[in-house]
Amino acid sequence: MDVYLPIANLAVDGLVIILLGLATGILSGVFGVGGGFLTTPLLIFYGIPPTVAAASAATQVTGASVSGVFAHSRNQGVDYQIGLVTVAGGMLGALVGAGLFNALASIGQIDTVINILYVLLLGTIGGLMLQEALQSLGVLSTDGDKGRAAKRRHHPWIAALPYRWRFYRSGLYISPIAPLILGLLVGILTMLMGVGGGFMMVPAMLYILGMSAKVVVGTSLFNILFITMLVTMVHAFTTRAVDIVLAGLLLLGSVTGAQFGTRIAQFAKPEHLRLALGMIVVAIALRMVYGLTVTPDEVYSVVPL
């Protein structure tokens, strides 16, 4: 089923793109991540230009997040109060990211920067996921972490920040500055890389902010929903790299996949899921390293403006 992508200026197999969106949606429901950190590099491997892949992936992540937020909201799994604070920071971050994106594009380095960021990001995330999964399965020793794991509250730096608020659903009494800064960083990454930011948001909410695990995934998806909506609009009006056909095919699969992912999360063992995801992430990072270091068959290419 060949489909022409007007912005990417190439034809793709529509079924492959839909299945890719389905896989992303499942990840969204299971882990509370937008899935863009896998969607964008996979699209690049498939031959989509990195700028179009990043901009269109952000659009697709929005659809997956809508479905996931509704699913978690039914179980009282969303802290809307802290979510709004992170969204405010994310909006500022998206504007900062837009400036960086345009500056790098103007000097012709945006594609290279996107690829390098993904190598660093996926390598780090995949390594940490594998380590945690292997520790949970008893393959690696966890003696040094026992005392720290039993005390999962916010970081001392967070406790020192002024102007504390009560976030009742998360069970926190902290300064809103911390989630605001977290949202700012996620907004910049979303603009540059087309990621939802949940891969960073979820562990930061757990181990830095000290939020209740019950509301972390849903709150992360709530933040991703609004940030990716803003990023999509910014990309559409500034970089003009959003391919609506590509985004639509991804959305078709991701909305369905998010519902499946939410159900899988209720029954599957978390350590097995983290192990599988960690292996996939590391494999993609290694593939991107290969693409950055090996001379391509066609050294020069012509890209339409």
mmCIF file of C-alpha atoms in Angstrom:
data_model
loop_
_atom_site.group_PDB
_atom_site.id
_atom_site.type_symbol
_atom_site.label_atom_id
_atom_site.label_comp_id
_atom_site.label_asym_id
_atom_site.label_seq_id
_atom_site.Cartn_x
_atom_site.Cartn_y
_atom_site.Cartn_z
ATOM 1 C CA MET A 1 0.000 0.000 0.000
ATOM 2 C CA ASP A 2 2.173 2.838 -1.290
ATOM 3 C CA VAL A 3 1.363 6.313 0.041
ATOM 4 C CA TYR A 4 3.000 9.554 -1.109
ATOM 5 C CA LEU A 5 4.258 11.929 1.601
ATOM 6 C CA PRO A 6 4.110 15.506 0.231
ATOM 7 C CA ILE A 7 6.498 17.152 2.723
ATOM 8 C CA ALA A 8 9.016 14.295 2.858
ATOM 9 C CA ASN A 9 8.673 14.057 -0.958
ATOM 10 C CA LEU A 10 8.756 10.254 -1.162
ATOM 11 C CA ALA A 11 6.460 7.214 -1.280
ATOM 12 C CA VAL A 12 6.221 4.792 1.656
ATOM 13 C CA ASP A 13 4.375 1.601 2.548
ATOM 14 C CA GLY A 14 1.385 2.889 4.533
ATOM 15 C CA LEU A 15 0.937 -0.390 6.444
ATOM 16 C CA VAL A 16 4.493 -0.233 7.773
ATOM 17 C CA ILE A 17 3.921 3.309 9.091
ATOM 18 C CA ILE A 18 0.625 2.282 10.731
ATOM 19 C CA LEU A 19 2.294 -0.685 12.451
ATOM 20 C CA LEU A 20 5.057 1.623 13.652
ATOM 21 C CA GLY A 21 2.407 3.905 15.167
ATOM 22 C CA LEU A 22 0.748 0.884 16.798
ATOM 23 C CA ALA A 23 4.009 -0.095 18.481
ATOM 24 C CA THR A 24 4.505 3.474 19.682
ATOM 25 C CA GLY A 25 1.003 3.580 21.139
ATOM 26 C CA ILE A 26 1.598 0.353 23.043
ATOM 27 C CA LEU A 27 4.781 1.821 24.554
ATOM 28 C CA SER A 28 2.823 4.919 25.536
ATOM 29 C CA GLY A 29 0.219 2.930 27.438
ATOM 30 C CA VAL A 30 2.688 0.581 29.125
ATOM 31 C CA PHE A 31 5.418 2.979 30.222
ATOM 32 C CA GLY A 32 3.832 6.441 30.124
ATOM 33 C CA VAL A 33 6.249 7.568 27.418
ATOM 34 C CA GLY A 34 5.145 9.275 24.260
ATOM 35 C CA GLY A 35 7.123 6.831 22.132
ATOM 36 C CA GLY A 36 8.661 9.541 19.960
ATOM 37 C CA PHE A 37 12.161 8.587 21.113
ATOM 38 C CA LEU A 38 11.718 5.365 19.123
ATOM 39 C CA THR A 39 9.414 6.632 16.360
ATOM 40 C CA THR A 40 11.790 9.301 15.067
ATOM 41 C CA PRO A 41 14.909 7.107 14.654
ATOM 42 C CA LEU A 42 12.823 4.301 13.110
ATOM 43 C CA LEU A 43 11.386 6.762 10.600
ATOM 44 C CA ILE A 44 14.921 7.954 9.826
ATOM 45 C CA PHE A 45 15.994 4.342 9.219
ATOM 46 C CA TYR A 46 13.038 3.964 6.856
ATOM 47 C CA GLY A 47 14.309 6.902 4.803
ATOM 48 C CA ILE A 48 12.289 9.840 6.151
ATOM 49 C CA PRO A 49 14.398 13.064 6.427
ATOM 50 C CA PRO A 50 15.301 13.689 10.124
ATOM 51 C CA THR A 51 13.618 17.119 10.245
ATOM 52 C CA VAL A 52 10.335 15.731 8.873
ATOM 53 C CA ALA A 53 10.582 12.663 11.120
ATOM 54 C CA ALA A 54 11.058 14.763 14.273
ATOM 55 C CA ALA A 55 8.254 17.225 13.462
ATOM 56 C CA SER A 56 5.756 14.555 12.377
ATOM 57 C CA ALA A 57 6.570 12.235 15.298
ATOM 58 C CA ALA A 58 5.602 15.004 17.730
ATOM 59 C CA THR A 59 2.201 15.168 16.023
ATOM 60 C CA GLN A 60 1.739 11.415 16.324
ATOM 61 C CA VAL A 61 2.720 11.416 20.007
ATOM 62 C CA THR A 62 -0.185 13.784 20.670
ATOM 63 C CA GLY A 63 -2.699 11.185 19.498
ATOM 64 C CA ALA A 64 -1.163 8.397 21.551
ATOM 65 C CA SER A 65 -1.162 10.643 24.640
ATOM 66 C CA VAL A 66 -4.852 11.578 24.307
ATOM 67 C CA SER A 67 -5.840 7.927 24.385
ATOM 68 C CA GLY A 68 -3.487 7.151 27.288
ATOM 69 C CA VAL A 69 -4.619 10.124 29.412
ATOM 70 C CA PHE A 70 -8.269 9.086 29.156
ATOM 71 C CA ALA A 71 -7.392 5.520 30.139
ATOM 72 C CA HIS A 72 -5.394 6.607 33.232
ATOM 73 C CA SER A 73 -7.858 9.346 34.190
ATOM 74 C CA ARG A 74 -10.582 6.748 34.663
ATOM 75 C CA ASN A 75 -8.414 5.191 37.403
ATOM 76 C CA GLN A 76 -7.643 8.541 39.125
ATOM 77 C CA GLY A 77 -4.094 8.269 37.813
ATOM 78 C CA VAL A 78 -3.530 11.892 36.718
ATOM 79 C CA ASP A 79 -2.384 14.769 38.954
ATOM 80 C CA TYR A 80 -3.753 17.690 36.962
ATOM 81 C CA GLN A 81 -2.303 20.283 39.351
ATOM 82 C CA ILE A 82 1.330 19.301 38.921
ATOM 83 C CA GLY A 83 0.618 18.485 35.278
ATOM 84 C CA LEU A 84 -0.385 22.086 34.554
ATOM 85 C CA VAL A 85 2.867 23.356 36.112
ATOM 86 C CA THR A 86 4.976 21.084 33.904
ATOM 87 C CA VAL A 87 2.912 22.104 30.868
ATOM 88 C CA ALA A 88 3.653 25.779 31.582
ATOM 89 C CA GLY A 89 7.382 25.015 31.694
ATOM 90 C CA GLY A 90 7.081 22.899 28.568
ATOM 91 C CA MET A 91 5.510 25.756 26.622
ATOM 92 C CA LEU A 92 8.485 27.972 27.425
ATOM 93 C CA GLY A 93 10.843 25.142 26.502
ATOM 94 C CA ALA A 94 9.117 24.616 23.146
ATOM 95 C CA LEU A 95 9.698 28.269 22.235
ATOM 96 C CA VAL A 96 13.371 28.028 23.235
ATOM 97 C CA GLY A 97 13.680 24.797 21.273
ATOM 98 C CA ALA A 98 12.136 26.428 18.209
ATOM 99 C CA GLY A 99 14.878 29.065 18.228
ATOM 100 C CA LEU A 100 17.578 26.405 18.508
ATOM 101 C CA PHE A 101 15.964 24.328 15.740
ATOM 102 C CA ASN A 102 15.871 27.264 13.314
ATOM 103 C CA ALA A 103 19.421 28.312 14.187
ATOM 104 C CA LEU A 104 20.805 24.819 13.543
ATOM 105 C CA ALA A 105 18.745 24.475 10.355
ATOM 106 C CA SER A 106 20.092 27.785 9.044
ATOM 107 C CA ILE A 107 23.682 26.492 9.243
ATOM 108 C CA GLY A 108 22.748 23.068 7.823
ATOM 109 C CA GLN A 109 23.519 21.048 10.959
ATOM 110 C CA ILE A 110 20.059 20.145 12.272
ATOM 111 C CA ASP A 111 20.035 16.588 10.829
ATOM 112 C CA THR A 112 23.439 15.773 12.326
ATOM 113 C CA VAL A 113 22.509 17.253 15.716
ATOM 114 C CA ILE A 114 19.256 15.250 15.827
ATOM 115 C CA ASN A 115 21.132 12.022 15.123
ATOM 116 C CA ILE A 116 23.847 12.725 17.711
ATOM 117 C CA LEU A 117 21.271 13.620 20.367
ATOM 118 C CA TYR A 118 19.461 10.358 19.711
ATOM 119 C CA VAL A 119 22.650 8.316 20.030
ATOM 120 C CA LEU A 120 23.423 9.905 23.424
ATOM 121 C CA LEU A 121 19.817 9.730 24.581
ATOM 122 C CA LEU A 122 19.008 6.187 23.519
ATOM 123 C CA GLY A 123 22.362 4.828 24.673
ATOM 124 C CA THR A 124 21.891 6.281 28.153
ATOM 125 C CA ILE A 125 18.234 5.315 28.502
ATOM 126 C CA GLY A 126 18.729 1.824 27.118
ATOM 127 C CA GLY A 127 21.694 1.150 29.379
ATOM 128 C CA LEU A 128 19.816 2.282 32.492
ATOM 129 C CA MET A 129 16.749 0.231 31.528
ATOM 130 C CA LEU A 130 18.834 -2.905 31.027
ATOM 131 C CA GLN A 131 20.635 -2.378 34.325
ATOM 132 C CA GLU A 132 17.401 -1.911 36.265
ATOM 133 C CA ALA A 133 15.720 -4.886 34.570
ATOM 134 C CA LEU A 134 18.667 -7.203 35.196
ATOM 135 C CA GLN A 135 18.787 -6.102 38.835
ATOM 136 C CA SER A 136 15.060 -6.812 39.197
ATOM 137 C CA LEU A 137 15.560 -10.283 37.704
ATOM 138 C CA GLY A 138 18.448 -10.978 40.095
ATOM 139 C CA VAL A 139 21.108 -11.137 37.366
ATOM 140 C CA LEU A 140 22.978 -8.107 38.749
ATOM 141 C CA SER A 141 23.661 -7.377 42.410
ATOM 142 C CA THR A 142 21.573 -4.660 44.080
ATOM 143 C CA ASP A 143 23.279 -4.640 47.503
ATOM 144 C CA GLY A 144 24.429 -1.046 47.136
ATOM 145 C CA ASP A 145 20.955 0.227 46.248
ATOM 146 C CA LYS A 146 18.830 -1.369 48.965
ATOM 147 C CA GLY A 147 19.007 1.481 51.410
ATOM 148 C CA ARG A 148 18.362 4.088 48.757
ATOM 149 C CA ALA A 149 15.434 2.270 47.116
ATOM 150 C CA ALA A 150 13.476 2.104 50.345
ATOM 151 C CA LYS A 151 13.434 5.881 50.657
ATOM 152 C CA ARG A 152 11.867 7.244 47.488
ATOM 153 C CA ARG A 153 11.071 10.889 48.219
ATOM 154 C CA HIS A 154 12.111 14.098 46.554
ATOM 155 C CA HIS A 155 15.746 15.123 46.176
ATOM 156 C CA PRO A 156 17.220 17.417 48.903
ATOM 157 C CA TRP A 157 17.678 20.170 46.301
ATOM 158 C CA ILE A 158 13.932 20.061 45.633
ATOM 159 C CA ALA A 159 13.164 20.407 49.345
ATOM 160 C CA ALA A 160 15.368 23.525 49.518
ATOM 161 C CA LEU A 161 13.455 25.460 46.841
ATOM 162 C CA PRO A 162 11.140 28.287 48.049
ATOM 163 C CA TYR A 163 7.389 28.914 47.585
ATOM 164 C CA ARG A 164 6.094 25.447 48.367
ATOM 165 C CA TRP A 165 2.710 24.250 47.175
ATOM 166 C CA ARG A 166 0.681 21.218 48.161
ATOM 167 C CA PHE A 167 0.074 18.725 45.366
ATOM 168 C CA TYR A 168 -2.520 16.551 47.031
ATOM 169 C CA ARG A 169 -2.937 13.745 44.511
ATOM 170 C CA SER A 170 0.843 13.234 44.304
ATOM 171 C CA GLY A 171 1.249 13.522 48.058
ATOM 172 C CA LEU A 172 3.841 16.303 47.754
ATOM 173 C CA TYR A 173 4.619 19.606 49.453
ATOM 174 C CA ILE A 174 7.300 21.112 47.188
ATOM 175 C CA SER A 175 8.110 24.247 45.220
ATOM 176 C CA PRO A 176 6.477 24.478 41.760
ATOM 177 C CA ILE A 177 9.871 25.659 40.435
ATOM 178 C CA ALA A 178 11.087 22.039 40.238
ATOM 179 C CA PRO A 179 8.312 20.682 37.969
ATOM 180 C CA LEU A 180 8.454 23.948 35.987
ATOM 181 C CA ILE A 181 12.148 23.398 35.168
ATOM 182 C CA LEU A 182 11.463 19.741 34.364
ATOM 183 C CA GLY A 183 8.754 20.811 31.922
ATOM 184 C CA LEU A 184 11.122 23.382 30.369
ATOM 185 C CA LEU A 185 13.755 20.724 29.599
ATOM 186 C CA VAL A 186 11.145 18.345 28.183
ATOM 187 C CA GLY A 187 9.759 21.121 25.954
ATOM 188 C CA ILE A 188 13.193 21.804 24.442
ATOM 189 C CA LEU A 189 13.782 18.101 23.748
ATOM 190 C CA THR A 190 10.326 17.718 22.205
ATOM 191 C CA MET A 191 10.942 20.596 19.817
ATOM 192 C CA LEU A 192 14.378 19.413 18.729
ATOM 193 C CA MET A 193 13.788 15.670 18.575
ATOM 194 C CA GLY A 194 10.074 15.015 18.209
ATOM 195 C CA VAL A 195 10.029 13.073 21.484
ATOM 196 C CA GLY A 196 7.277 13.229 24.057
ATOM 197 C CA GLY A 197 9.770 13.415 26.909
ATOM 198 C CA GLY A 198 8.118 10.727 29.014
ATOM 199 C CA PHE A 199 11.357 8.704 29.100
ATOM 200 C CA MET A 200 12.833 11.586 31.129
ATOM 201 C CA MET A 201 9.635 12.770 32.798
ATOM 202 C CA VAL A 202 8.646 9.464 34.416
ATOM 203 C CA PRO A 203 11.926 8.700 36.262
ATOM 204 C CA ALA A 204 12.338 12.377 37.212
ATOM 205 C CA MET A 205 8.841 12.448 38.713
ATOM 206 C CA LEU A 206 9.578 9.281 40.679
ATOM 207 C CA TYR A 207 13.135 9.791 41.878
ATOM 208 C CA ILE A 208 13.609 13.576 41.874
ATOM 209 C CA LEU A 209 10.157 15.014 42.627
ATOM 210 C CA GLY A 210 9.138 11.964 44.701
ATOM 211 C CA MET A 211 5.632 11.650 43.233
ATOM 212 C CA SER A 212 3.366 8.720 44.006
ATOM 213 C CA ALA A 213 3.870 5.920 41.468
ATOM 214 C CA LYS A 214 0.095 5.697 41.030
ATOM 215 C CA VAL A 215 -0.111 9.058 39.228
ATOM 216 C CA VAL A 216 3.272 9.271 37.496
ATOM 217 C CA VAL A 217 2.386 7.614 34.184
ATOM 218 C CA GLY A 218 -0.931 9.441 33.735
ATOM 219 C CA THR A 219 0.558 12.824 34.698
ATOM 220 C CA SER A 220 3.458 12.291 32.305
ATOM 221 C CA LEU A 221 1.027 11.591 29.453
ATOM 222 C CA PHE A 222 -1.017 14.684 30.401
ATOM 223 C CA ASN A 223 2.117 16.832 30.053
ATOM 224 C CA ILE A 224 3.127 15.140 26.790
ATOM 225 C CA LEU A 225 -0.328 15.767 25.317
ATOM 226 C CA PHE A 226 -0.196 19.555 25.599
ATOM 227 C CA ILE A 227 3.509 19.978 24.857
ATOM 228 C CA THR A 228 3.359 17.961 21.645
ATOM 229 C CA MET A 229 0.264 19.913 20.561
ATOM 230 C CA LEU A 230 2.191 23.172 20.950
ATOM 231 C CA VAL A 231 5.312 21.766 19.290
ATOM 232 C CA THR A 232 3.248 20.601 16.311
ATOM 233 C CA MET A 233 1.800 24.084 15.840
ATOM 234 C CA VAL A 234 5.216 25.731 16.183
ATOM 235 C CA HIS A 235 6.736 23.330 13.643
ATOM 236 C CA ALA A 236 3.823 23.888 11.255
ATOM 237 C CA PHE A 237 4.243 27.673 11.278
ATOM 238 C CA THR A 238 8.037 27.968 11.516
ATOM 239 C CA THR A 239 9.914 24.957 10.128
ATOM 240 C CA ARG A 240 6.987 23.707 7.970
ATOM 241 C CA ALA A 241 8.327 20.176 8.422
ATOM 242 C CA VAL A 242 5.096 18.502 9.594
ATOM 243 C CA ASP A 243 3.930 15.927 7.032
ATOM 244 C CA ILE A 244 0.211 15.568 7.761
ATOM 245 C CA VAL A 245 -0.075 12.331 5.747
ATOM 246 C CA LEU A 246 2.777 10.712 7.684
ATOM 247 C CA ALA A 247 1.379 11.959 10.998
ATOM 248 C CA GLY A 248 -2.093 10.672 10.124
ATOM 249 C CA LEU A 249 -0.818 7.159 9.375
ATOM 250 C CA LEU A 250 1.129 7.112 12.649
ATOM 251 C CA LEU A 251 -1.905 8.355 14.578
ATOM 252 C CA LEU A 252 -4.101 5.639 13.109
ATOM 253 C CA GLY A 253 -1.940 3.004 14.760
ATOM 254 C CA SER A 254 -0.922 4.807 17.947
ATOM 255 C CA VAL A 255 -4.401 5.621 19.277
ATOM 256 C CA THR A 256 -5.334 1.937 19.147
ATOM 257 C CA GLY A 257 -1.977 0.844 20.497
ATOM 258 C CA ALA A 258 -2.262 3.052 23.605
ATOM 259 C CA GLN A 259 -5.385 1.180 24.717
ATOM 260 C CA PHE A 260 -3.636 -2.174 24.279
ATOM 261 C CA GLY A 261 -0.609 -0.869 26.150
ATOM 262 C CA THR A 262 -2.695 0.221 29.146
ATOM 263 C CA ARG A 263 -4.124 -3.292 29.417
ATOM 264 C CA ILE A 264 -0.740 -4.952 29.010
ATOM 265 C CA ALA A 265 0.657 -2.813 31.843
ATOM 266 C CA GLN A 266 -1.919 -4.305 34.229
ATOM 267 C CA PHE A 267 -0.831 -7.918 33.679
ATOM 268 C CA ALA A 268 2.753 -8.105 32.372
ATOM 269 C CA LYS A 269 5.769 -8.175 34.694
ATOM 270 C CA PRO A 270 7.439 -4.719 34.646
ATOM 271 C CA GLU A 271 10.988 -6.121 34.720
ATOM 272 C CA HIS A 272 10.338 -8.224 31.606
ATOM 273 C CA LEU A 273 8.909 -5.231 29.783
ATOM 274 C CA ARG A 274 11.846 -3.011 30.775
ATOM 275 C CA LEU A 275 14.327 -5.682 29.657
ATOM 276 C CA ALA A 276 12.692 -5.987 26.241
ATOM 277 C CA LEU A 277 12.431 -2.224 25.760
ATOM 278 C CA GLY A 278 16.006 -1.665 26.942
ATOM 279 C CA MET A 279 17.339 -4.159 24.397
ATOM 280 C CA ILE A 280 15.367 -2.479 21.595
ATOM 281 C CA VAL A 281 16.565 0.997 22.593
ATOM 282 C CA VAL A 282 20.235 -0.047 22.763
ATOM 283 C CA ALA A 283 19.961 -1.792 19.381
ATOM 284 C CA ILE A 284 18.545 1.378 17.784
ATOM 285 C CA ALA A 285 21.304 3.502 19.366
ATOM 286 C CA LEU A 286 23.975 1.193 17.920
ATOM 287 C CA ARG A 287 22.313 1.350 14.513
ATOM 288 C CA MET A 288 22.398 5.168 14.640
ATOM 289 C CA VAL A 289 26.089 5.103 15.592
ATOM 290 C CA TYR A 290 26.687 2.953 12.529
ATOM 291 C CA GLY A 291 24.834 5.453 10.344
ATOM 292 C CA LEU A 292 26.870 8.354 11.712
ATOM 293 C CA THR A 293 30.273 6.715 11.322
ATOM 294 C CA VAL A 294 30.029 4.715 8.085
ATOM 295 C CA THR A 295 30.342 6.539 4.755
ATOM 296 C CA PRO A 296 27.007 6.310 2.902
ATOM 297 C CA ASP A 297 26.702 4.868 -0.603
ATOM 298 C CA GLU A 298 25.581 8.291 -1.858
ATOM 299 C CA VAL A 299 27.756 10.991 -0.308
ATOM 300 C CA TYR A 300 25.780 13.845 -1.876
ATOM 301 C CA SER A 301 22.007 14.264 -2.042
ATOM 302 C CA VAL A 302 19.620 16.889 -3.366
ATOM 303 C CA VAL A 303 16.824 17.955 -1.008
ATOM 304 C CA PRO A 304 13.956 20.100 -2.371
ATOM 305 C CA LEU A 305 13.336 23.366 -0.500
#
